[in-house]
PDB file of C-alpha atoms in Angstrom:
ATOM      1  CA  MET V1130     -21.946  39.582   4.127  1.00  0.00           C
ATOM      2  CA  ALA V1131     -19.412  37.404   5.919  1.00  0.00           C
ATOM      3  CA  GLU V1132     -15.923  37.009   4.490  1.00  0.00           C
ATOM      4  CA  GLU V1133     -14.059  33.746   4.142  1.00  0.00           C
ATOM      5  CA  TYR V1134     -12.036  32.525   7.091  1.00  0.00           C
ATOM      6  CA  THR V1135      -8.294  32.501   6.449  1.00  0.00           C
ATOM      7  CA  GLY V1136      -6.707  32.611   9.877  1.00  0.00           C
ATOM      8  CA  ALA V1137      -7.034  32.815  13.624  1.00  0.00           C
ATOM      9  CA  GLY V1138      -8.896  35.392  15.648  1.00  0.00           C
ATOM     10  CA  ALA V1139      -9.831  38.542  13.763  1.00  0.00           C
ATOM     11  CA  ASP V1140      -7.926  37.568  10.610  1.00  0.00           C
ATOM     12  CA  ARG V1141     -10.829  37.047   8.229  1.00  0.00           C
ATOM     13  CA  THR V1142      -9.582  38.600   5.013  1.00  0.00           C
ATOM     14  CA  ALA V1143      -8.178  36.527   2.193  1.00  0.00           C
ATOM     15  CA  GLY V1144      -4.418  36.282   2.436  1.00  0.00           C
ATOM     16  CA  ALA V1145      -4.106  38.767   5.303  1.00  0.00           C
ATOM     17  CA  ASP V1146      -0.558  38.907   6.696  1.00  0.00           C
ATOM     18  CA  ARG V1147       0.381  35.821   4.716  1.00  0.00           C
ATOM     19  CA  THR V1148       2.720  35.302   1.806  1.00  0.00           C
ATOM     20  CA  VAL V1149       1.335  32.928  -0.806  1.00  0.00           C
ATOM     21  CA  ALA V1150       4.010  31.277  -2.926  1.00  0.00           C
ATOM     22  CA  PRO V1151       3.323  30.955  -6.665  1.00  0.00           C
ATOM     23  CA  ALA V1152       3.407  27.153  -6.334  1.00  0.00           C
ATOM     24  CA  ALA V1153       1.145  27.071  -3.285  1.00  0.00           C
ATOM     25  CA  LEU V1154      -1.646  24.517  -3.140  1.00  0.00           C
ATOM     26  CA  ARG V1155      -4.870  26.459  -2.731  1.00  0.00           C
ATOM     27  CA  ILE V1156      -7.638  24.672  -0.848  1.00  0.00           C
ATOM     28  CA  ASP V1157     -11.101  26.211  -0.557  1.00  0.00           C
ATOM     29  CA  ILE V1158     -13.491  24.633   1.946  1.00  0.00           C
ATOM     30  CA  VAL V1159     -17.211  25.370   1.718  1.00  0.00           C
ATOM     31  CA  THR V1160     -19.135  24.841   4.955  1.00  0.00           C
ATOM     32  CA  VAL V1161     -21.987  26.173   7.077  1.00  0.00           C
ATOM     33  CA  LEU V1162     -19.685  26.071  10.135  1.00  0.00           C
ATOM     34  CA  PRO V1163     -16.525  27.995   9.166  1.00  0.00           C
ATOM     35  CA  ASP V1164     -15.471  28.688  12.751  1.00  0.00           C
ATOM     36  CA  MET V1165     -14.886  24.969  13.339  1.00  0.00           C
ATOM     37  CA  PHE V1166     -11.702  25.221  11.270  1.00  0.00           C
ATOM     38  CA  ALA V1167     -10.006  27.937  13.320  1.00  0.00           C
ATOM     39  CA  GLY V1168      -8.326  25.698  15.900  1.00  0.00           C
ATOM     40  CA  PRO V1169      -7.046  22.785  13.791  1.00  0.00           C
ATOM     41  CA  PHE V1170      -5.686  24.954  10.993  1.00  0.00           C
ATOM     42  CA  ASP V1171      -3.991  27.534  13.217  1.00  0.00           C
ATOM     43  CA  HIS V1172      -1.549  25.113  14.811  1.00  0.00           C
ATOM     44  CA  SER V1173       1.212  22.639  13.990  1.00  0.00           C
ATOM     45  CA  LEU V1174       2.244  21.767  10.426  1.00  0.00           C
ATOM     46  CA  ILE V1175      -0.796  23.291   8.742  1.00  0.00           C
ATOM     47  CA  ARG V1176      -0.161  26.655  10.383  1.00  0.00           C
ATOM     48  CA  ARG V1177       3.505  26.580   9.368  1.00  0.00           C
ATOM     49  CA  ALA V1178       2.602  25.569   5.823  1.00  0.00           C
ATOM     50  CA  ARG V1179       0.193  28.488   5.586  1.00  0.00           C
ATOM     51  CA  ASP V1180       2.645  30.958   7.092  1.00  0.00           C
ATOM     52  CA  ALA V1181       5.323  29.799   4.642  1.00  0.00           C
ATOM     53  CA  GLY V1182       2.982  30.191   1.680  1.00  0.00           C
ATOM     54  CA  ILE V1183       3.095  26.500   0.801  1.00  0.00           C
ATOM     55  CA  VAL V1184      -0.634  26.014   1.368  1.00  0.00           C
ATOM     56  CA  ASP V1185      -3.200  28.751   0.735  1.00  0.00           C
ATOM     57  CA  LEU V1186      -6.178  27.640   2.805  1.00  0.00           C
ATOM     58  CA  ARG V1187      -9.523  29.439   2.720  1.00  0.00           C
ATOM     59  CA  VAL V1188     -12.741  28.492   4.467  1.00  0.00           C
ATOM     60  CA  HIS V1189     -15.954  29.939   3.062  1.00  0.00           C
ATOM     61  CA  ASP V1190     -19.321  30.289   4.770  1.00  0.00           C
ATOM     62  CA  LEU V1191     -21.877  28.684   2.456  1.00  0.00           C
ATOM     63  CA  ARG V1192     -24.549  31.043   3.805  1.00  0.00           C
ATOM     64  CA  ARG V1193     -22.937  33.851   1.790  1.00  0.00           C
ATOM     65  CA  TRP V1194     -24.611  32.320  -1.254  1.00  0.00           C
ATOM     66  CA  ALA V1195     -28.055  31.818   0.303  1.00  0.00           C
ATOM     67  CA  HIS V1196     -30.557  34.394  -0.935  1.00  0.00           C
ATOM     68  CA  ASP V1197     -33.407  34.352   1.585  1.00  0.00           C
ATOM     69  CA  ARG V1198     -33.338  36.422   4.768  1.00  0.00           C
ATOM     70  CA  HIS V1199     -32.687  33.315   6.877  1.00  0.00           C
ATOM     71  CA  ARG V1200     -29.707  32.303   4.696  1.00  0.00           C
ATOM     72  CA  THR V1201     -31.159  28.844   4.225  1.00  0.00           C
ATOM     73  CA  THR V1202     -28.818  26.174   2.874  1.00  0.00           C
ATOM     74  CA  ASP V1203     -31.049  23.101   3.325  1.00  0.00           C
ATOM     75  CA  ASP V1204     -34.641  22.097   2.651  1.00  0.00           C
ATOM     76  CA  TYR V1205     -37.067  19.190   2.945  1.00  0.00           C
ATOM     77  CA  ALA V1206     -36.590  16.192   0.666  1.00  0.00           C
ATOM     78  CA  PHE V1207     -38.977  15.761  -2.245  1.00  0.00           C
ATOM     79  CA  GLY V1208     -41.089  12.653  -1.749  1.00  0.00           C
ATOM     80  CA  GLY V1209     -41.236  13.016   2.008  1.00  0.00           C
ATOM     81  CA  GLY V1210     -39.297  11.255   4.698  1.00  0.00           C
ATOM     82  CA  GLY V1211     -37.182  12.557   7.533  1.00  0.00           C
ATOM     83  CA  GLY V1212     -34.125  14.724   7.331  1.00  0.00           C
ATOM     84  CA  MET V1213     -33.064  17.790   5.407  1.00  0.00           C
ATOM     85  CA  VAL V1214     -31.066  17.986   2.176  1.00  0.00           C
ATOM     86  CA  MET V1215     -28.355  20.502   1.240  1.00  0.00           C
ATOM     87  CA  LYS V1216     -29.770  22.817  -1.443  1.00  0.00           C
ATOM     88  CA  PRO V1217     -28.077  22.954  -4.859  1.00  0.00           C
ATOM     89  CA  GLU V1218     -28.251  26.725  -5.479  1.00  0.00           C
ATOM     90  CA  PRO V1219     -25.866  27.918  -2.740  1.00  0.00           C
ATOM     91  CA  LEU V1220     -23.376  25.125  -3.416  1.00  0.00           C
ATOM     92  CA  PHE V1221     -23.226  25.688  -7.174  1.00  0.00           C
ATOM     93  CA  GLU V1222     -23.004  29.458  -6.754  1.00  0.00           C
ATOM     94  CA  ALA V1223     -20.313  29.145  -4.088  1.00  0.00           C
ATOM     95  CA  VAL V1224     -18.068  26.920  -6.198  1.00  0.00           C
ATOM     96  CA  GLU V1225     -18.642  29.007  -9.334  1.00  0.00           C
ATOM     97  CA  ALA V1226     -17.781  32.216  -7.481  1.00  0.00           C
ATOM     98  CA  ILE V1227     -14.717  30.725  -5.787  1.00  0.00           C
ATOM     99  CA  LEU V1228     -13.378  29.340  -9.077  1.00  0.00           C
ATOM    100  CA  GLY V1229     -14.485  32.313 -11.176  1.00  0.00           C
ATOM    101  CA  ILE V1230     -16.402  30.222 -13.714  1.00  0.00           C
ATOM    102  CA  GLU V1231     -19.685  30.774 -15.521  1.00  0.00           C
ATOM    103  CA  PRO V1232     -22.778  29.020 -14.108  1.00  0.00           C
ATOM    104  CA  LEU V1233     -23.007  25.333 -14.985  1.00  0.00           C
ATOM    105  CA  ARG V1234     -26.289  24.300 -16.630  1.00  0.00           C
ATOM    106  CA  ALA V1235     -27.990  21.206 -18.004  1.00  0.00           C
ATOM    107  CA  GLY V1236     -26.521  20.215 -21.352  1.00  0.00           C
ATOM    108  CA  ASP V1237     -23.263  22.013 -20.557  1.00  0.00           C
ATOM    109  CA  ALA V1238     -20.234  19.818 -21.188  1.00  0.00           C
ATOM    110  CA  ARG V1239     -18.006  21.926 -18.953  1.00  0.00           C
ATOM    111  CA  VAL V1240     -16.688  20.604 -15.644  1.00  0.00           C
ATOM    112  CA  PRO V1241     -14.982  22.502 -12.812  1.00  0.00           C
ATOM    113  CA  PRO V1242     -11.319  23.272 -13.623  1.00  0.00           C
ATOM    114  CA  CYS V1243     -10.015  21.589 -10.460  1.00  0.00           C
ATOM    115  CA  PRO V1244     -11.118  18.752  -8.164  1.00  0.00           C
ATOM    116  CA  VAL V1245     -14.313  19.522  -6.252  1.00  0.00           C
ATOM    117  CA  VAL V1246     -14.326  17.026  -3.403  1.00  0.00           C
ATOM    118  CA  MET V1247     -17.621  16.120  -1.759  1.00  0.00           C
ATOM    119  CA  MET V1248     -17.257  14.611   1.706  1.00  0.00           C
ATOM    120  CA  THR V1249     -19.844  11.821   1.883  1.00  0.00           C
ATOM    121  CA  PRO V1250     -20.099   8.356   3.480  1.00  0.00           C
ATOM    122  CA  GLN V1251     -21.068   7.063   0.024  1.00  0.00           C
ATOM    123  CA  GLY V1252     -17.730   8.071  -1.493  1.00  0.00           C
ATOM    124  CA  ARG V1253     -14.422   6.392  -2.223  1.00  0.00           C
ATOM    125  CA  ARG V1254     -12.561   5.400   0.925  1.00  0.00           C
ATOM    126  CA  PHE V1255      -9.871   7.993   1.604  1.00  0.00           C
ATOM    127  CA  ASP V1256      -6.377   6.531   1.673  1.00  0.00           C
ATOM    128  CA  HIS V1257      -2.773   7.531   1.159  1.00  0.00           C
ATOM    129  CA  GLY V1258      -2.988   6.992  -2.586  1.00  0.00           C
ATOM    130  CA  LEU V1259      -5.871   9.427  -2.938  1.00  0.00           C
ATOM    131  CA  ALA V1260      -4.103  11.896  -0.630  1.00  0.00           C
ATOM    132  CA  ARG V1261      -1.082  11.820  -2.963  1.00  0.00           C
ATOM    133  CA  GLU V1262      -3.306  12.268  -6.001  1.00  0.00           C
ATOM    134  CA  LEU V1263      -4.953  15.347  -4.509  1.00  0.00           C
ATOM    135  CA  ALA V1264      -1.645  16.727  -3.207  1.00  0.00           C
ATOM    136  CA  GLY V1265      -0.416  16.815  -6.794  1.00  0.00           C
ATOM    137  CA  GLN V1266      -3.119  19.298  -7.792  1.00  0.00           C
ATOM    138  CA  GLU V1267      -2.728  23.081  -7.899  1.00  0.00           C
ATOM    139  CA  ARG V1268      -6.126  23.709  -6.342  1.00  0.00           C
ATOM    140  CA  LEU V1269      -8.917  21.873  -4.525  1.00  0.00           C
ATOM    141  CA  VAL V1270     -12.428  22.736  -3.425  1.00  0.00           C
ATOM    142  CA  VAL V1271     -13.849  20.684  -0.549  1.00  0.00           C
ATOM    143  CA  LEU V1272     -17.584  20.556   0.224  1.00  0.00           C
ATOM    144  CA  ALA V1273     -18.604  19.749   3.800  1.00  0.00           C
ATOM    145  CA  GLY V1274     -22.186  18.524   3.987  1.00  0.00           C
ATOM    146  CA  HIS V1275     -24.802  18.049   6.698  1.00  0.00           C
ATOM    147  CA  TYR V1276     -28.158  16.410   7.359  1.00  0.00           C
ATOM    148  CA  GLU V1277     -29.154  13.753   4.795  1.00  0.00           C
ATOM    149  CA  GLY V1278     -26.439  14.910   2.437  1.00  0.00           C
ATOM    150  CA  PHE V1279     -26.338  16.825  -0.827  1.00  0.00           C
ATOM    151  CA  ASP V1280     -28.966  17.309  -3.486  1.00  0.00           C
ATOM    152  CA  GLU V1281     -28.181  14.698  -6.143  1.00  0.00           C
ATOM    153  CA  ARG V1282     -27.538  17.398  -8.745  1.00  0.00           C
ATOM    154  CA  VAL V1283     -24.530  18.536  -6.724  1.00  0.00           C
ATOM    155  CA  ARG V1284     -23.200  14.993  -6.789  1.00  0.00           C
ATOM    156  CA  MET V1285     -23.826  14.500 -10.501  1.00  0.00           C
ATOM    157  CA  HIS V1286     -22.931  17.877 -11.993  1.00  0.00           C
ATOM    158  CA  LEU V1287     -20.657  19.767  -9.572  1.00  0.00           C
ATOM    159  CA  ALA V1288     -18.523  17.360  -7.544  1.00  0.00           C
ATOM    160  CA  THR V1289     -15.657  15.619  -9.313  1.00  0.00           C
ATOM    161  CA  HIS V1290     -14.707  13.386  -6.361  1.00  0.00           C
ATOM    162  CA  GLU V1291     -16.794  11.769  -3.621  1.00  0.00           C
ATOM    163  CA  VAL V1292     -14.712  10.871  -0.586  1.00  0.00           C
ATOM    164  CA  SER V1293     -15.471   8.985   2.636  1.00  0.00           C
ATOM    165  CA  ILE V1294     -13.207   8.691   5.670  1.00  0.00           C
ATOM    166  CA  GLY V1295     -14.749   5.381   6.737  1.00  0.00           C
ATOM    167  CA  ASP V1296     -17.838   3.251   7.172  1.00  0.00           C
ATOM    168  CA  PHE V1297     -19.419   5.320   9.909  1.00  0.00           C
ATOM    169  CA  VAL V1298     -21.527   8.465  10.176  1.00  0.00           C
ATOM    170  CA  VAL V1299     -20.491  11.734  11.828  1.00  0.00           C
ATOM    171  CA  THR V1300     -22.475  14.908  12.471  1.00  0.00           C
ATOM    172  CA  GLY V1301     -21.199  16.778   9.437  1.00  0.00           C
ATOM    173  CA  GLY V1302     -18.499  16.953   6.809  1.00  0.00           C
ATOM    174  CA  GLU V1303     -16.266  19.411   8.665  1.00  0.00           C
ATOM    175  CA  ILE V1304     -14.125  16.926  10.596  1.00  0.00           C
ATOM    176  CA  PRO V1305     -13.740  14.643   7.544  1.00  0.00           C
ATOM    177  CA  ALA V1306     -12.695  17.721   5.547  1.00  0.00           C
ATOM    178  CA  MET V1307     -10.091  18.584   8.187  1.00  0.00           C
ATOM    179  CA  LEU V1308      -8.645  15.078   7.996  1.00  0.00           C
ATOM    180  CA  LEU V1309      -8.464  15.222   4.219  1.00  0.00           C
ATOM    181  CA  VAL V1310      -6.796  18.647   4.195  1.00  0.00           C
ATOM    182  CA  ASP V1311      -4.244  17.620   6.826  1.00  0.00           C
ATOM    183  CA  ALA V1312      -3.327  14.425   4.959  1.00  0.00           C
ATOM    184  CA  VAL V1313      -3.071  16.237   1.621  1.00  0.00           C
ATOM    185  CA  ALA V1314      -1.220  19.336   2.832  1.00  0.00           C
ATOM    186  CA  ARG V1315       1.557  17.434   4.597  1.00  0.00           C
ATOM    187  CA  LEU V1316       2.456  15.741   1.311  1.00  0.00           C
ATOM    188  CA  ARG V1317       3.297  19.038  -0.378  1.00  0.00           C
ATOM    189  CA  PRO V1318       7.056  19.669  -0.696  1.00  0.00           C
ATOM    190  CA  GLY V1319       8.381  21.701   2.216  1.00  0.00           C
ATOM    191  CA  VAL V1320       5.535  21.037   4.657  1.00  0.00           C
ATOM    192  CA  VAL V1321       7.258  18.167   6.454  1.00  0.00           C
ATOM    193  CA  GLY V1322      10.950  18.847   7.057  1.00  0.00           C
ATOM    194  CA  LEU V1323      12.359  15.688   5.460  1.00  0.00           C
ATOM    195  CA  ALA V1324      10.950  14.157   2.300  1.00  0.00           C
ATOM    196  CA  THR V1325      11.728  10.738   3.754  1.00  0.00           C
ATOM    197  CA  ALA V1326       9.449  11.502   6.696  1.00  0.00           C
ATOM    198  CA  THR V1327       6.379  11.214   4.471  1.00  0.00           C
ATOM    199  CA  ASP V1328       7.857   8.472   2.287  1.00  0.00           C
ATOM    200  CA  THR V1329       8.198   6.152   5.306  1.00  0.00           C
ATOM    201  CA  ASP V1330       4.866   6.945   6.967  1.00  0.00           C
ATOM    202  CA  SER V1331       2.448   4.082   7.456  1.00  0.00           C
ATOM    203  CA  PHE V1332       0.692   3.331   4.123  1.00  0.00           C
ATOM    204  CA  ALA V1333       3.093   5.547   2.117  1.00  0.00           C
ATOM    205  CA  ALA V1334       4.880   2.442   0.836  1.00  0.00           C
ATOM    206  CA  GLY V1335       1.764   0.290   0.962  1.00  0.00           C
ATOM    207  CA  ARG V1336       2.609  -1.134   4.369  1.00  0.00           C
ATOM    208  CA  ILE V1337       2.400  -0.202   8.043  1.00  0.00           C
ATOM    209  CA  GLU V1338       5.349   1.626   9.538  1.00  0.00           C
ATOM    210  CA  HIS V1339       7.845  -0.003  11.911  1.00  0.00           C
ATOM    211  CA  PRO V1340       7.742   0.528  15.725  1.00  0.00           C
ATOM    212  CA  HIS V1341       9.404   3.643  17.157  1.00  0.00           C
ATOM    213  CA  TYR V1342      11.387   4.096  20.384  1.00  0.00           C
ATOM    214  CA  THR V1343      13.033   7.044  22.137  1.00  0.00           C
ATOM    215  CA  ARG V1344      14.940   7.661  25.381  1.00  0.00           C
ATOM    216  CA  PRO V1345      15.269   6.259  27.962  1.00  0.00           C
ATOM    217  CA  ALA V1346      16.683   3.023  26.573  1.00  0.00           C
ATOM    218  CA  GLU V1347      15.142   1.154  29.502  1.00  0.00           C
ATOM    219  CA  PHE V1348      11.859   2.095  31.169  1.00  0.00           C
ATOM    220  CA  ARG V1349      10.342   0.073  34.024  1.00  0.00           C
ATOM    221  CA  GLY V1350      12.090  -3.036  32.824  1.00  0.00           C
ATOM    222  CA  TRP V1351      11.116  -2.606  29.158  1.00  0.00           C
ATOM    223  CA  ARG V1352      14.196  -2.217  26.985  1.00  0.00           C
ATOM    224  CA  VAL V1353      14.621  -0.840  23.497  1.00  0.00           C
ATOM    225  CA  PRO V1354      15.709  -3.558  21.019  1.00  0.00           C
ATOM    226  CA  ASP V1355      19.488  -3.812  21.048  1.00  0.00           C
ATOM    227  CA  VAL V1356      19.774  -3.382  17.293  1.00  0.00           C
ATOM    228  CA  LEU V1357      18.475   0.194  17.558  1.00  0.00           C
ATOM    229  CA  LEU V1358      21.276   1.033  19.982  1.00  0.00           C
ATOM    230  CA  SER V1359      23.992  -0.689  17.967  1.00  0.00           C
ATOM    231  CA  GLY V1360      24.861   2.190  15.652  1.00  0.00           C
ATOM    232  CA  HIS V1361      24.828  -0.264  12.724  1.00  0.00           C
ATOM    233  CA  HIS V1362      22.677   1.620  10.232  1.00  0.00           C
ATOM    234  CA  GLY V1363      22.307  -1.287   7.835  1.00  0.00           C
ATOM    235  CA  GLU V1364      21.015  -3.593  10.556  1.00  0.00           C
ATOM    236  CA  VAL V1365      18.730  -0.874  11.910  1.00  0.00           C
ATOM    237  CA  GLU V1366      17.190  -0.409   8.467  1.00  0.00           C
ATOM    238  CA  ARG V1367      16.784  -4.169   8.042  1.00  0.00           C
ATOM    239  CA  TRP V1368      15.079  -4.441  11.460  1.00  0.00           C
ATOM    240  CA  ARG V1369      12.716  -1.596  10.616  1.00  0.00           C
ATOM    241  CA  ARG V1370      11.831  -3.158   7.279  1.00  0.00           C
ATOM    242  CA  ARG V1371      11.190  -6.545   8.887  1.00  0.00           C
ATOM    243  CA  GLU V1372       9.128  -5.189  11.781  1.00  0.00           C
ATOM    244  CA  GLY V1373       7.086  -2.953   9.508  1.00  0.00           C
ATOM    245  CA  LEU V1374       6.300  -5.954   7.318  1.00  0.00           C
ATOM    246  CA  ARG V1375       5.482  -8.077  10.368  1.00  0.00           C
ATOM    247  CA  ARG V1376       3.098  -5.424  11.662  1.00  0.00           C
ATOM    248  CA  THR V1377       1.456  -5.168   8.249  1.00  0.00           C
ATOM    249  CA  TRP V1378       0.986  -8.947   8.104  1.00  0.00           C
ATOM    250  CA  GLU V1379      -0.452  -9.041  11.628  1.00  0.00           C
ATOM    251  CA  ARG V1380      -2.747  -6.018  11.433  1.00  0.00           C
ATOM    252  CA  ARG V1381      -3.494  -5.290   7.773  1.00  0.00           C
ATOM    253  CA  PRO V1382      -2.813  -8.444   5.734  1.00  0.00           C
ATOM    254  CA  ASP V1383      -4.981  -7.017   2.957  1.00  0.00           C
ATOM    255  CA  LEU V1384      -2.184  -4.546   2.208  1.00  0.00           C
ATOM    256  CA  LEU V1385       0.125  -7.409   1.231  1.00  0.00           C
ATOM    257  CA  ASP V1386      -1.853  -8.117  -1.938  1.00  0.00           C
ATOM    258  CA  GLY V1387       0.146  -6.757  -4.841  1.00  0.00           C
ATOM    259  CA  LEU V1388       2.954  -5.498  -2.599  1.00  0.00           C
ATOM    260  CA  ALA V1389       6.396  -5.835  -4.207  1.00  0.00           C
ATOM    261  CA  LEU V1390       8.499  -7.913  -1.799  1.00  0.00           C
ATOM    262  CA  THR V1391      12.156  -8.838  -1.821  1.00  0.00           C
ATOM    263  CA  ASP V1392      13.232 -12.478  -1.558  1.00  0.00           C
ATOM    264  CA  GLU V1393      14.215 -11.846   2.055  1.00  0.00           C
ATOM    265  CA  GLU V1394      10.811 -10.368   2.860  1.00  0.00           C
ATOM    266  CA  ARG V1395       9.053 -13.355   1.299  1.00  0.00           C
ATOM    267  CA  THR V1396      11.198 -15.626   3.487  1.00  0.00           C
ATOM    268  CA  TRP V1397      10.184 -13.683   6.597  1.00  0.00           C
ATOM    269  CA  LEU V1398       6.507 -13.932   5.667  1.00  0.00           C
ATOM    270  CA  ALA V1399       6.728 -17.662   5.042  1.00  0.00           C
ATOM    271  CA  ALA V1400       8.340 -18.189   8.455  1.00  0.00           C
ATOM    272  CA  TRP V1401       5.708 -16.131  10.278  1.00  0.00           C
ATOM    273  CA  ARG V1402       2.893 -17.957   8.525  1.00  0.00           C
ATOM    274  CA  ALA V1403       4.439 -21.314   9.375  1.00  0.00           C
ATOM    275  CA  ASP V1404       4.725 -20.281  13.028  1.00  0.00           C
ATOM    276  CA  ALA V1405       1.087 -19.161  13.023  1.00  0.00           C
ATOM    277  CA  ARG V1406       0.005 -22.558  11.654  1.00  0.00           C
ATOM    278  CA  GLY V1407       2.144 -24.334  14.230  1.00  0.00           C
ATOM    279  CA  ASP V1408       4.273 -26.032  11.587  1.00  0.00           C
ATOM    280  CA  ALA V1409       7.294 -27.847  12.968  1.00  0.00           C
TER     281      ALA V1409
END
């Protein structure tokens, strides 16, 4: 029986060579393709978060909970039609075993003790607000589906959240699960070096982030805005706030609805809108 993936290469035992902090966020991913997670989660911030014990990440092979000799996790849909459907038995048994809970049955009022996130194109659109909500949990279970999706009983009686990364279809739920885990993990304290780094990310404050520049100050005739070279921190901050708002208005005006704006920001918006209309 295969063991859950927890690290690169031959490291396939839970918690091997890793220190898990008491306050670590534990994330369990259930998938039929556990090896897909080796590369993305063994590099960059996620790797450092795992090594530091801030995130305890475990990837489980769903086939462990399949009982036939072929380790089948999908079957034909009742009623006919094309495509296969993810079977309920392995998924329920996997989540119950991972969480250490008794089997869930019809008429049972119990629900899983932590979020069980189903990756599905039918779900709630994943955004920064949902990432923050999930990052505030102590534990998550993420289900990566395939084929025509999950048996409806998984959706109704096992999953607590249904999440989509956008209005498009991909081969399976593994890459969406990776995106969700990356977005959630980086919001845990200590993962990103400065707390302000996540607070000022695009969408963190409900708006798109300002433009960024680095050296050289001039490249092929394109020069960095003078204000960024001025050393005047107040003016730099004002420029960043204005340009972030301008970019939000130009690219994602829907984000402006309900956004708390200062009087100065409302003046900027009014001027840009007047220019766009060609007002004198």
